[in-house]
Amino acid sequence: QVRLVQSGGGVVQAGGSLRLSCAASGLVFYMVNMTWYRQTPGQAPGKQRELVAAISSGGTTTYADAVKGRFTISRHYPQNTVTLQMNSLKVEDTADYYCQTKWKQKDFWGQGTQVTVSP
């Protein structure tokens, strides 16, 4: 059974830092791409979650323009975790953050983590 269990997040002032973690189990971690998405509270129903950062099985990283230079995605062995280090946080980074992966053609999501950035 595939599980993605998230930790981290919380409330921070603008300019501060937070670190999110996502522990994966039930799959072969080195074979999967891992992605962080976010969704703003109160967003219109049906609006897609925004891709924040992704890391391929080979370690190639991709970032949304809004977070480039501020966020860093990493994967860690043998813990089988993916982290999102978020620095220089802005109020507009406030959202629920989700890790995601695809295994055997199915999408799996973490439970979500709230990040609140105050002015």
XYZ file of C-alpha atoms in Angstrom:
119
model
C 0.000 0.000 0.000
C 1.472 3.322 -1.091
C 1.536 6.021 1.558
C 2.803 9.585 1.494
C 3.000 11.069 4.980
C 3.729 14.771 5.282
C 5.217 16.755 8.131
C 6.365 20.301 8.707
C 4.587 23.494 7.837
C 3.051 25.987 10.229
C 2.957 29.744 10.663
C 5.883 32.025 9.896
C 6.421 35.713 9.277
C 7.209 36.980 5.819
C 10.892 36.509 5.086
C 11.105 33.427 7.242
C 11.716 29.790 6.388
C 9.885 26.497 6.680
C 10.705 22.939 5.688
C 8.173 20.400 4.499
C 8.845 16.685 4.431
C 7.066 13.817 2.707
C 7.877 10.198 3.616
C 7.043 7.620 0.965
C 6.410 3.924 1.505
C 4.916 1.038 -0.430
C 6.796 1.837 -3.640
C 10.313 1.780 -5.025
C 11.333 5.283 -4.131
C 14.287 5.658 -6.484
C 12.010 4.890 -9.442
C 9.425 7.641 -8.940
C 9.225 11.351 -9.594
C 8.060 13.419 -6.646
C 6.153 16.683 -6.823
C 4.957 19.358 -4.418
C 1.711 21.159 -5.195
C -0.148 23.864 -3.347
C -3.702 25.064 -3.137
C -4.760 28.419 -1.771
C -7.535 28.302 0.840
C -10.826 29.488 -0.533
C -9.764 28.759 -4.077
C -12.593 28.247 -6.542
C -13.791 24.643 -6.572
C -12.262 22.687 -9.405
C -9.285 24.977 -9.725
C -6.225 22.866 -10.102
C -3.544 22.711 -7.534
C -0.475 24.700 -8.509
C 2.741 22.824 -9.174
C 5.435 24.231 -6.894
C 8.455 21.990 -7.423
C 9.278 18.569 -8.793
C 12.218 16.210 -8.658
C 12.657 13.346 -11.056
C 13.835 9.868 -10.193
C 17.219 10.947 -11.500
C 17.324 14.085 -9.381
C 16.422 16.698 -11.987
C 14.492 19.557 -10.399
C 11.810 21.871 -11.728
C 10.335 24.935 -10.036
C 7.421 27.263 -10.589
C 8.592 30.741 -11.536
C 7.014 32.113 -8.374
C 9.336 30.104 -6.121
C 12.564 29.894 -8.105
C 15.546 30.923 -6.053
C 13.596 30.640 -2.803
C 12.469 26.991 -2.593
C 14.597 23.862 -2.866
C 13.277 20.347 -3.429
C 15.463 17.401 -2.433
C 15.138 13.664 -2.102
C 16.823 11.656 0.590
C 17.956 8.064 0.861
C 17.602 5.720 2.631
C 14.827 7.601 4.426
C 12.773 7.695 1.211
C 11.709 11.249 1.845
C 11.366 14.353 -0.258
C 11.721 17.759 1.337
C 10.783 21.258 0.302
C 12.957 23.919 1.908
C 11.141 27.226 1.665
C 13.124 30.396 2.295
C 12.255 34.083 1.971
C 8.593 33.205 2.341
C 5.996 35.642 1.107
C 2.391 36.176 2.146
C 1.335 34.810 -1.217
C 3.001 31.485 -0.396
C 0.197 30.857 2.098
C -1.508 27.644 0.993
C -2.068 23.989 1.692
C 0.882 22.023 0.340
C 0.648 18.464 -0.975
C 3.268 15.978 -2.082
C 2.391 13.718 -4.974
C 3.743 10.803 -6.899
C 2.628 8.302 -9.484
C 3.167 4.584 -8.995
C 1.915 1.853 -11.326
C -0.095 4.441 -13.250
C -1.946 5.696 -10.174
C -1.621 9.074 -8.489
C -0.982 9.219 -4.768
C -1.159 12.280 -2.536
C -0.005 13.228 0.904
C -2.545 14.408 3.454
C -1.665 18.064 3.006
C 0.185 20.543 5.200
C -0.878 24.075 5.952
C 1.614 26.895 5.485
C 0.639 30.361 6.658
C 2.874 33.361 6.051
C 1.932 36.478 7.992
C 2.887 40.027 6.933
